mmCIF file of C-alpha atoms in Angstrom:
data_model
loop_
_atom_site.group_PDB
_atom_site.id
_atom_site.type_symbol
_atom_site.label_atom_id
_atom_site.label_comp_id
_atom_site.label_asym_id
_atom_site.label_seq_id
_atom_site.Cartn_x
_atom_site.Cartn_y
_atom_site.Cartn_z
ATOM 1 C CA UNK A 1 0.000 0.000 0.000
ATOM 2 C CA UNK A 2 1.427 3.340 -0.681
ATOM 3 C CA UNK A 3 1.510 6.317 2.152
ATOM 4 C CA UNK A 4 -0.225 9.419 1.259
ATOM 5 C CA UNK A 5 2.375 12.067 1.488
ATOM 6 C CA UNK A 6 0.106 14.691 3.589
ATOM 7 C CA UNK A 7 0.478 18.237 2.392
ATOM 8 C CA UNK A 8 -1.049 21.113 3.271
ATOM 9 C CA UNK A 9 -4.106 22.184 1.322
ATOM 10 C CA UNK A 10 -3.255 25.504 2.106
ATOM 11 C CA UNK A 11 -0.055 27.065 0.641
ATOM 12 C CA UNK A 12 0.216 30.640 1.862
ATOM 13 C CA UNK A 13 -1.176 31.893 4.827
ATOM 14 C CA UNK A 14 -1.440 35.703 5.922
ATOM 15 C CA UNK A 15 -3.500 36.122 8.600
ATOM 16 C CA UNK A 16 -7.118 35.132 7.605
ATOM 17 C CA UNK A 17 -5.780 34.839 4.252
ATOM 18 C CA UNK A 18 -5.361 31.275 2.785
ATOM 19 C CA UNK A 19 -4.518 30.380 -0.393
ATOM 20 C CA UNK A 20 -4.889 26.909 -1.147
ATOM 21 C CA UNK A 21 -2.630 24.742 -3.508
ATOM 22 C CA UNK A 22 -6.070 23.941 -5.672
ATOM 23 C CA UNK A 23 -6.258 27.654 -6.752
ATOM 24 C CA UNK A 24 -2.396 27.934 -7.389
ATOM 25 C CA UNK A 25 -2.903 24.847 -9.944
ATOM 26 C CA UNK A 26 -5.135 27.334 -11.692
ATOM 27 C CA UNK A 27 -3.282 30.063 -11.866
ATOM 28 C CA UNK A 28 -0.168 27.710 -13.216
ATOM 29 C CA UNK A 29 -2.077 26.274 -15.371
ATOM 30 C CA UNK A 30 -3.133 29.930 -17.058
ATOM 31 C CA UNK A 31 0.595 30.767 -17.109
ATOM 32 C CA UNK A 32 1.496 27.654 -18.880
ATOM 33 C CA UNK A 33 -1.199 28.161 -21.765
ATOM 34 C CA UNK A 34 -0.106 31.459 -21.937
ATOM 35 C CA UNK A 35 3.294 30.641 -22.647
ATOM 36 C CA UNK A 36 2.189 27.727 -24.709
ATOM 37 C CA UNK A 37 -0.037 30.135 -26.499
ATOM 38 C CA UNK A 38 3.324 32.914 -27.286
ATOM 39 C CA UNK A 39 5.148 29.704 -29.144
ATOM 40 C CA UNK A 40 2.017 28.665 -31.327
ATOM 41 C CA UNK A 41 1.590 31.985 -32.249
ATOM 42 C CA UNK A 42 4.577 32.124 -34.300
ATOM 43 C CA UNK A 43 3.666 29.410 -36.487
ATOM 44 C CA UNK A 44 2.647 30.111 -40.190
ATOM 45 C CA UNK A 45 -0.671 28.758 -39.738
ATOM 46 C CA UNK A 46 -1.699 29.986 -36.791
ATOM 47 C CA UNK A 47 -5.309 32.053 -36.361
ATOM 48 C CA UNK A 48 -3.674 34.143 -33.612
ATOM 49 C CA UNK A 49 -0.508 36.583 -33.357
ATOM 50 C CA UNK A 50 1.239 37.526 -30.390
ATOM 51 C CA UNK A 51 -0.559 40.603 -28.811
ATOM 52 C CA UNK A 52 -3.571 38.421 -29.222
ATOM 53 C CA UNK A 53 -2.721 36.174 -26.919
ATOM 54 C CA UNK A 54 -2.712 37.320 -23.587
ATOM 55 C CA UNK A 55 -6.631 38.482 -24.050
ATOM 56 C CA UNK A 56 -7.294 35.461 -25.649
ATOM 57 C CA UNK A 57 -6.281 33.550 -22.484
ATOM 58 C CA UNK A 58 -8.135 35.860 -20.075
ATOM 59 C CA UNK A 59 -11.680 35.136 -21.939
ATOM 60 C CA UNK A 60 -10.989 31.779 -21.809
ATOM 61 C CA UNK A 61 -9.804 32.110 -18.230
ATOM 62 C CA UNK A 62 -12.983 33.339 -17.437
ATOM 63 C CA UNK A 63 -14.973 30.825 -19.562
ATOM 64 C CA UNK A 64 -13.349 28.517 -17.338
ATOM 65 C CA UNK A 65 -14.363 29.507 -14.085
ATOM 66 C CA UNK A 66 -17.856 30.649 -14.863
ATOM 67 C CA UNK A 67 -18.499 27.373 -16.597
ATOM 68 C CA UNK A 68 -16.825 25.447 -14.873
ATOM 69 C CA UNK A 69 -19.071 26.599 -11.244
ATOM 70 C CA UNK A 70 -22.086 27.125 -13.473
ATOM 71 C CA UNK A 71 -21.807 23.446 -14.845
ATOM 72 C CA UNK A 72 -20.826 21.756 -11.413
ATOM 73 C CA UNK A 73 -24.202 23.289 -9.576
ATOM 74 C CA UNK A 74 -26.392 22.462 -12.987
ATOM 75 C CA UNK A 75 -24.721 18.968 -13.468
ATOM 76 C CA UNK A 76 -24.043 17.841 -9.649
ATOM 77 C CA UNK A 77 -25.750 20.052 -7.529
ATOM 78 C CA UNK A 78 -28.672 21.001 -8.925
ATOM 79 C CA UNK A 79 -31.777 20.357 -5.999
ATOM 80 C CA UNK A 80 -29.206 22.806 -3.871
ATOM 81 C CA UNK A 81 -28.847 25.491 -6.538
ATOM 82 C CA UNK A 82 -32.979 25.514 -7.190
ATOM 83 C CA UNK A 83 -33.159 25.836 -3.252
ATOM 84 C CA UNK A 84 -30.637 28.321 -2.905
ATOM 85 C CA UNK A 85 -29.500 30.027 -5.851
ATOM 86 C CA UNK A 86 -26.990 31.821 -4.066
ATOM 87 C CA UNK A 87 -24.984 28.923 -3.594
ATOM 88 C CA UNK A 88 -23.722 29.633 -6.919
ATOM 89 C CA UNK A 89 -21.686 32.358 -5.630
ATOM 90 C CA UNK A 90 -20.135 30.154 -2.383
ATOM 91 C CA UNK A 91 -16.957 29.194 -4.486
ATOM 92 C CA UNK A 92 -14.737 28.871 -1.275
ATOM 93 C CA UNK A 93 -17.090 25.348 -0.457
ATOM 94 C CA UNK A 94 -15.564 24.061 -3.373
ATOM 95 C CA UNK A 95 -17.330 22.868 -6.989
ATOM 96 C CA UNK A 96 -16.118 22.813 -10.423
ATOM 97 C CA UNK A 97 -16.948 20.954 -13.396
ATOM 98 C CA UNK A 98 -14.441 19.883 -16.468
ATOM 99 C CA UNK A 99 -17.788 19.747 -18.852
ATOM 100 C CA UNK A 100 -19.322 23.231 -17.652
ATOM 101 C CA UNK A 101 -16.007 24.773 -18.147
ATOM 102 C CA UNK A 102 -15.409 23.350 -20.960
ATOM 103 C CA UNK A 103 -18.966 24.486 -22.609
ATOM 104 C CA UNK A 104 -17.647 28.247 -20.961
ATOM 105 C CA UNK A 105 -14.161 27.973 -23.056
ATOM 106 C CA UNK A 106 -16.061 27.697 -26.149
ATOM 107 C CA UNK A 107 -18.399 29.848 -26.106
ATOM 108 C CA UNK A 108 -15.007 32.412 -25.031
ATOM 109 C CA UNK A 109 -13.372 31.097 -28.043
ATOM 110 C CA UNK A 110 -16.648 32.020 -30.092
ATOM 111 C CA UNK A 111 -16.745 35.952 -28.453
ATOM 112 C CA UNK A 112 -12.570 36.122 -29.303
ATOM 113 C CA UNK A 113 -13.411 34.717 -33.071
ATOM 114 C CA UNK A 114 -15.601 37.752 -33.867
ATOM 115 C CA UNK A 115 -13.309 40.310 -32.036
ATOM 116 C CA UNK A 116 -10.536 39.256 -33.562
ATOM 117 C CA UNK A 117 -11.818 38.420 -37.125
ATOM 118 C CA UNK A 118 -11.299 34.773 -36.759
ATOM 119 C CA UNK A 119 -13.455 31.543 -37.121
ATOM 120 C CA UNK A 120 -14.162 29.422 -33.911
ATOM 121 C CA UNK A 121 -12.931 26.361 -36.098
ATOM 122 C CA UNK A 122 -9.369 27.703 -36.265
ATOM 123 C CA UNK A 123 -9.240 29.326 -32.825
ATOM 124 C CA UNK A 124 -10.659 26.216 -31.050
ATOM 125 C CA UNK A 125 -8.004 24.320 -32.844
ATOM 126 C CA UNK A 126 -5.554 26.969 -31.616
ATOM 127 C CA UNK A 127 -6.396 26.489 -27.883
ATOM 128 C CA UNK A 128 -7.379 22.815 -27.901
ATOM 129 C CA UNK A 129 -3.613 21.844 -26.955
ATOM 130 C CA UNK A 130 -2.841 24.376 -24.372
ATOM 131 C CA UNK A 131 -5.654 23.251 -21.932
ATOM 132 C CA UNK A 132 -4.217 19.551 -20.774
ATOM 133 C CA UNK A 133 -1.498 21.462 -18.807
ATOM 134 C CA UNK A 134 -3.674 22.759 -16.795
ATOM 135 C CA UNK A 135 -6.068 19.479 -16.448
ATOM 136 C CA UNK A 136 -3.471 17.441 -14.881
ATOM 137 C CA UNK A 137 -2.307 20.607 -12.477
ATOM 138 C CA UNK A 138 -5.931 20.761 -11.266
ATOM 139 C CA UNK A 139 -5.934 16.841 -10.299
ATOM 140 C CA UNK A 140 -2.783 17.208 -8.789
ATOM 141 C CA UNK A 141 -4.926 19.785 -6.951
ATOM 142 C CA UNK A 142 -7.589 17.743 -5.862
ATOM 143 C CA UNK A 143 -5.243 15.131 -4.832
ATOM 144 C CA UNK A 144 -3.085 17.601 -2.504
ATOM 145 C CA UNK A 145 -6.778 18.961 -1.113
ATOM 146 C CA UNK A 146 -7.823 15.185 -0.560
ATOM 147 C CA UNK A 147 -10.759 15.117 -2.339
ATOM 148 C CA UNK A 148 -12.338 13.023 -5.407
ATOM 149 C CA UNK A 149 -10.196 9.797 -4.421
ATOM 150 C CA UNK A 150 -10.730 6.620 -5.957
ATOM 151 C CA UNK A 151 -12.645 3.426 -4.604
ATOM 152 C CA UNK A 152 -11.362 0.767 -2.967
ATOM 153 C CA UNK A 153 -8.790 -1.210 -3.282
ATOM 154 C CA UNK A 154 -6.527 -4.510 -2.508
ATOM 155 C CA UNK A 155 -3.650 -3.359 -4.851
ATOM 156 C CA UNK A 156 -0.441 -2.727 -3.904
ATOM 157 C CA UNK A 157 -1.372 1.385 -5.542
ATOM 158 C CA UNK A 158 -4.168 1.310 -3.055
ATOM 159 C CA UNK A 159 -3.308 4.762 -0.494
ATOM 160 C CA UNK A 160 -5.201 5.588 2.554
ATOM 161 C CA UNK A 161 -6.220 9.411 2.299
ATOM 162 C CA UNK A 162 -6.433 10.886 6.027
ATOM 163 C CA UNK A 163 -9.946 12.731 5.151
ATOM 164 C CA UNK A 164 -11.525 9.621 4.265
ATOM 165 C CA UNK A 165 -13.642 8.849 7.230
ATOM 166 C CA UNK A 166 -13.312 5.145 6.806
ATOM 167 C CA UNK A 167 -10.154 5.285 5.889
ATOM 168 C CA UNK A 168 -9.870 2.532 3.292
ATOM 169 C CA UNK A 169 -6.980 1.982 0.653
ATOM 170 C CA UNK A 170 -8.440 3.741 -2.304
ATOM 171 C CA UNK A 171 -7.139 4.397 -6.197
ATOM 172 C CA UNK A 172 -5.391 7.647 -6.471
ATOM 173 C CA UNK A 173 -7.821 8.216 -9.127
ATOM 174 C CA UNK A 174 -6.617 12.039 -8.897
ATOM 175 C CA UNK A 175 -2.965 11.330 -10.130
ATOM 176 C CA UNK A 176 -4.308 8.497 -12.795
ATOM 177 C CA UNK A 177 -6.348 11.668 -14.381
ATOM 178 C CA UNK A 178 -3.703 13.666 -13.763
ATOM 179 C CA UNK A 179 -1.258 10.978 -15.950
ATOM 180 C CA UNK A 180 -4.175 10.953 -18.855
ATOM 181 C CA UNK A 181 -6.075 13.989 -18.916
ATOM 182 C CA UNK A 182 -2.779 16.355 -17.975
ATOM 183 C CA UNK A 183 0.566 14.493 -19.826
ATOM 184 C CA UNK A 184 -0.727 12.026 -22.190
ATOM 185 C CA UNK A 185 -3.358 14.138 -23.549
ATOM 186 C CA UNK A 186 -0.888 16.651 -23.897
ATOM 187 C CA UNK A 187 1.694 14.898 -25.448
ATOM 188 C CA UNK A 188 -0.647 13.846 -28.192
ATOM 189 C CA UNK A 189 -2.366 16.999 -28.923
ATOM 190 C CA UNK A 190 0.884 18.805 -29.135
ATOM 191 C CA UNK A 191 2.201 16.235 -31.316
ATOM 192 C CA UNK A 192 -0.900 16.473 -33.726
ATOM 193 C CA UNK A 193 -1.012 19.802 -33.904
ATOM 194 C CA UNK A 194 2.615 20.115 -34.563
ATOM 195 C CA UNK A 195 1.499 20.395 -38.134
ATOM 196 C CA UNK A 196 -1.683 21.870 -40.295
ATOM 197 C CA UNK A 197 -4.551 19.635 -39.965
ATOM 198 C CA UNK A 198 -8.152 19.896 -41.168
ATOM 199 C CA UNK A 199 -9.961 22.520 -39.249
ATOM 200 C CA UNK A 200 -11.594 21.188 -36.168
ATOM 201 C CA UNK A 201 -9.587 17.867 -36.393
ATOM 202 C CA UNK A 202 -7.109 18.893 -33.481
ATOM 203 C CA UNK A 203 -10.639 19.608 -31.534
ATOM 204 C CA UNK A 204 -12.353 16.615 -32.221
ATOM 205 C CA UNK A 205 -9.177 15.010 -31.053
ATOM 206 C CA UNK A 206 -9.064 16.832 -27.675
ATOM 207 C CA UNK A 207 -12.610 15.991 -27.236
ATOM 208 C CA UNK A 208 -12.064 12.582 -28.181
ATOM 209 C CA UNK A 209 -9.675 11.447 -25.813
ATOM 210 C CA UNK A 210 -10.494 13.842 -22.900
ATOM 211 C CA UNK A 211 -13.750 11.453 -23.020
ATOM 212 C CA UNK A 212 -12.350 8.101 -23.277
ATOM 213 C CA UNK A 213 -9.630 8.679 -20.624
ATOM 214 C CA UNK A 214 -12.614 10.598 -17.979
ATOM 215 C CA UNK A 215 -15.209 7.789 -19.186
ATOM 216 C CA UNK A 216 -12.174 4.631 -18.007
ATOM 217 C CA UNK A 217 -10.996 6.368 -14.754
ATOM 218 C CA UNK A 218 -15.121 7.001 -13.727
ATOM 219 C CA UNK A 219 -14.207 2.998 -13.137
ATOM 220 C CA UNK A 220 -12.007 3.461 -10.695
ATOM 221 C CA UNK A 221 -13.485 7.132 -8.895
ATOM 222 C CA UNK A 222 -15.690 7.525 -6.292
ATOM 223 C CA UNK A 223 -18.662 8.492 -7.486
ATOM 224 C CA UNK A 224 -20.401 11.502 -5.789
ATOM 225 C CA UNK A 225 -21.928 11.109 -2.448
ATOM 226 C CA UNK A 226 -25.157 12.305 -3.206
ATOM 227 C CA UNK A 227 -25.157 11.283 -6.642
ATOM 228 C CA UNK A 228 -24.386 7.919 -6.889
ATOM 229 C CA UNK A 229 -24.620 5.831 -10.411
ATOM 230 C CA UNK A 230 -26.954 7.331 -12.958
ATOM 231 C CA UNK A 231 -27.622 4.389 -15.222
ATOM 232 C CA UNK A 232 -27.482 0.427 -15.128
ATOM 233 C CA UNK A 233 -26.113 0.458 -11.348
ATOM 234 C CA UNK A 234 -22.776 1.586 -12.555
ATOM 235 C CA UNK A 235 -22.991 4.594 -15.315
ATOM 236 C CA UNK A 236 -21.409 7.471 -13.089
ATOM 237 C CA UNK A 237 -22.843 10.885 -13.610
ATOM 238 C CA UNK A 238 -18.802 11.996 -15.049
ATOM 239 C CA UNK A 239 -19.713 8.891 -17.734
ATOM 240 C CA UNK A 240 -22.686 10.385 -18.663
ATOM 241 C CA UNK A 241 -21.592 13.406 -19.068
ATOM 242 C CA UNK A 242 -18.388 12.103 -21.456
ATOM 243 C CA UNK A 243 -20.081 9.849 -23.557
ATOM 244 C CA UNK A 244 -21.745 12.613 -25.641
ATOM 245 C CA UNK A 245 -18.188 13.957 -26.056
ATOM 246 C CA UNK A 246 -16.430 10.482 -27.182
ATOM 247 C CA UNK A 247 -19.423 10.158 -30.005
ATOM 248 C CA UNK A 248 -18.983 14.340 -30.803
ATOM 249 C CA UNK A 249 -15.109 13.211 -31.150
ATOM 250 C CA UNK A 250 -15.251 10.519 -33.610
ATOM 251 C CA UNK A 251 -18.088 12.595 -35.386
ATOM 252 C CA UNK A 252 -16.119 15.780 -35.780
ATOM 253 C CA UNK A 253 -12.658 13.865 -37.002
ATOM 254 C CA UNK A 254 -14.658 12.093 -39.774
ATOM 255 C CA UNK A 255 -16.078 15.523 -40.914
ATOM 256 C CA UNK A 256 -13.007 17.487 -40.996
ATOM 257 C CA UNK A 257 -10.779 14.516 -42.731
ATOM 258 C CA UNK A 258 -13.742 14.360 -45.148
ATOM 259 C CA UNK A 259 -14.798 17.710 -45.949
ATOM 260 C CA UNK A 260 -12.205 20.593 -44.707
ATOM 261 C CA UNK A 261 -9.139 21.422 -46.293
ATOM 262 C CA UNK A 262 -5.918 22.264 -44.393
ATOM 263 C CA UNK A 263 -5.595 26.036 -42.508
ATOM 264 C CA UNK A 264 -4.022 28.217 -44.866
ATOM 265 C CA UNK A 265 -1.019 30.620 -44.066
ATOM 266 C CA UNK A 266 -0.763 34.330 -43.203
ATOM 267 C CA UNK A 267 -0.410 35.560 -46.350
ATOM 268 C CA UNK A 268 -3.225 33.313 -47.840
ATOM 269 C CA UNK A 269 -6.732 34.679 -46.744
ATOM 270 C CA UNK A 270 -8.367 35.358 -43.514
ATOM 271 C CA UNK A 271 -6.136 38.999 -43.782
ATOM 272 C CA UNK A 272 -3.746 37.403 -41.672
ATOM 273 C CA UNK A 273 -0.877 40.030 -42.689
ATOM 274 C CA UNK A 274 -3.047 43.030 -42.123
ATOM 275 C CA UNK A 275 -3.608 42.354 -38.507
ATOM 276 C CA UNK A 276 -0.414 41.254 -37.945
ATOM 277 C CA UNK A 277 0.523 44.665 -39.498
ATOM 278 C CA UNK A 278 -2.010 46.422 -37.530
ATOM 279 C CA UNK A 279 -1.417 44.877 -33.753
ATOM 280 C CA UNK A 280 2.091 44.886 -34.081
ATOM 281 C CA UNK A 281 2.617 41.374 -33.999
ATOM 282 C CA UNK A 282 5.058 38.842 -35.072
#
């Protein structure tokens, strides 16, 4: 059995002041699609040029955190939020959802397409890759805070977590998502997008795996107290919620192999000179 290595939730402290490790995974994760964001830039293909990026990431910061709290109290917490609908606002109990923030992203990617002059196809494609990073950070968050562990388990990988009132050997289901949804996910977006590829291909892809690798882990994750299994006695509500996503996956990567042609460059429509001109970009 391994030994939880406690660490405290809570990184700084000043006075009544806490800030927790959780929220510092955010913030990391922002800085590393920002700087992720400054190297695609550069590339011939690319939809965005480098004074574009730092607003781009702040609307999809924001998509991010509204969705992601406006998805967790629709998808998970619902009876609460229709009894008290300003429990929406109480983000220091804790409550985000991957599916609600990722709904919030794109619809920020849609708002930054028009201002910039853009087409959601190419921008989501642009951002698709720079959001793992900051996946696996926030599951290395919720494993630090102790909190959506795995079930039990006899395996020698099975780790008590202090919190857990009974105290069982459970799956570090955090660090498995943070291995699949945060490194491998990476590694394989940022290798397929190392090159043009049909527009919304490098989404689909995202979308894709994201949902197979939530959809397998679900098997080994505690599901919600006060959810429990939606369907068949063992379809978790973060199943349900992917399986849409694994079918919208394979859908979209058959379209844009089949019908879209490859991003063209700078100079080749979509005024990509002009701006570049204009915002005094590289």
């Amino acid at each position: 059995m391994l030994t939880y290595p406690e660490i405290n939730p809570v990184a700084i402290a000043i006075g009544p002041l806490k800030v927790h490790w959780y929220g510092l995974m955010y913030l990391f994760g922002f800085i590393a699609a920002w700087w992720l964001a400054l190297r695609r830039s550069t590339r011939p293909w690319s939809p965005v040029i480098k004074s574009e990026v730092e607003d781009l990431i702040l609307y999809c910061a924001i998509g991010v955190v509204v969705g992601g709290r406006l998805g967790y109290m629709f998808f998970y917490n619902l009876p609460q939020l229709m009894e008290n609908p300003l429990s929406l606002f109480k983000v220091w109990e804790g409550g985000m959802s991957f599916h609600g923030g990722l709904v919030g992203v794109m619809l920020a990617t849609v708002l930054y397409a028009r201002k910039i002059g853009t087409t959601f196809p190419a921008l989501i494609d642009f951002v698709a890759p720079l959001v793992p990073i900051g996946l696996g950070l926030g599951r290395l968050g919720n494993f630090i805070g102790q909190e959506l562990w795995g079930r039990p388990t006899e395996g020698p990988w099975g780790m008590v977590f202090p919190k857990d009132p009974e105290l069982l050997a459970r799956h570090p289901s955090q660090l498995y998502q943070a291995f699949l949804e945060g490194l491998v996910l990476f590694a394989v977006l940022w290798w397929f997008s190392s090159k043009p590829r049909p527009r919304l291909a490098v989404g689909g892809m995202f979308v894709l795996l994201y949902g197979i690798f939530r959809f397998l882990v679900e098997f080994v994750r505690e599901p919600d107290g006060h959810i429990g299994f939606d369907l068949f006695g063992w379809m978790t509500r973060g199943q349900l919620l992917s399986l849409p996503m694994i079918i919208a996956g394979i859908t979209l990567l058959v379209w844009s192999y089949r019908t879209q042609p490859l991003p063209e460059g700078r100079g080749k429509g979509g005024n990509k000179e002009n701006r570049s001109q204009v915002n005094g970009g590289a």
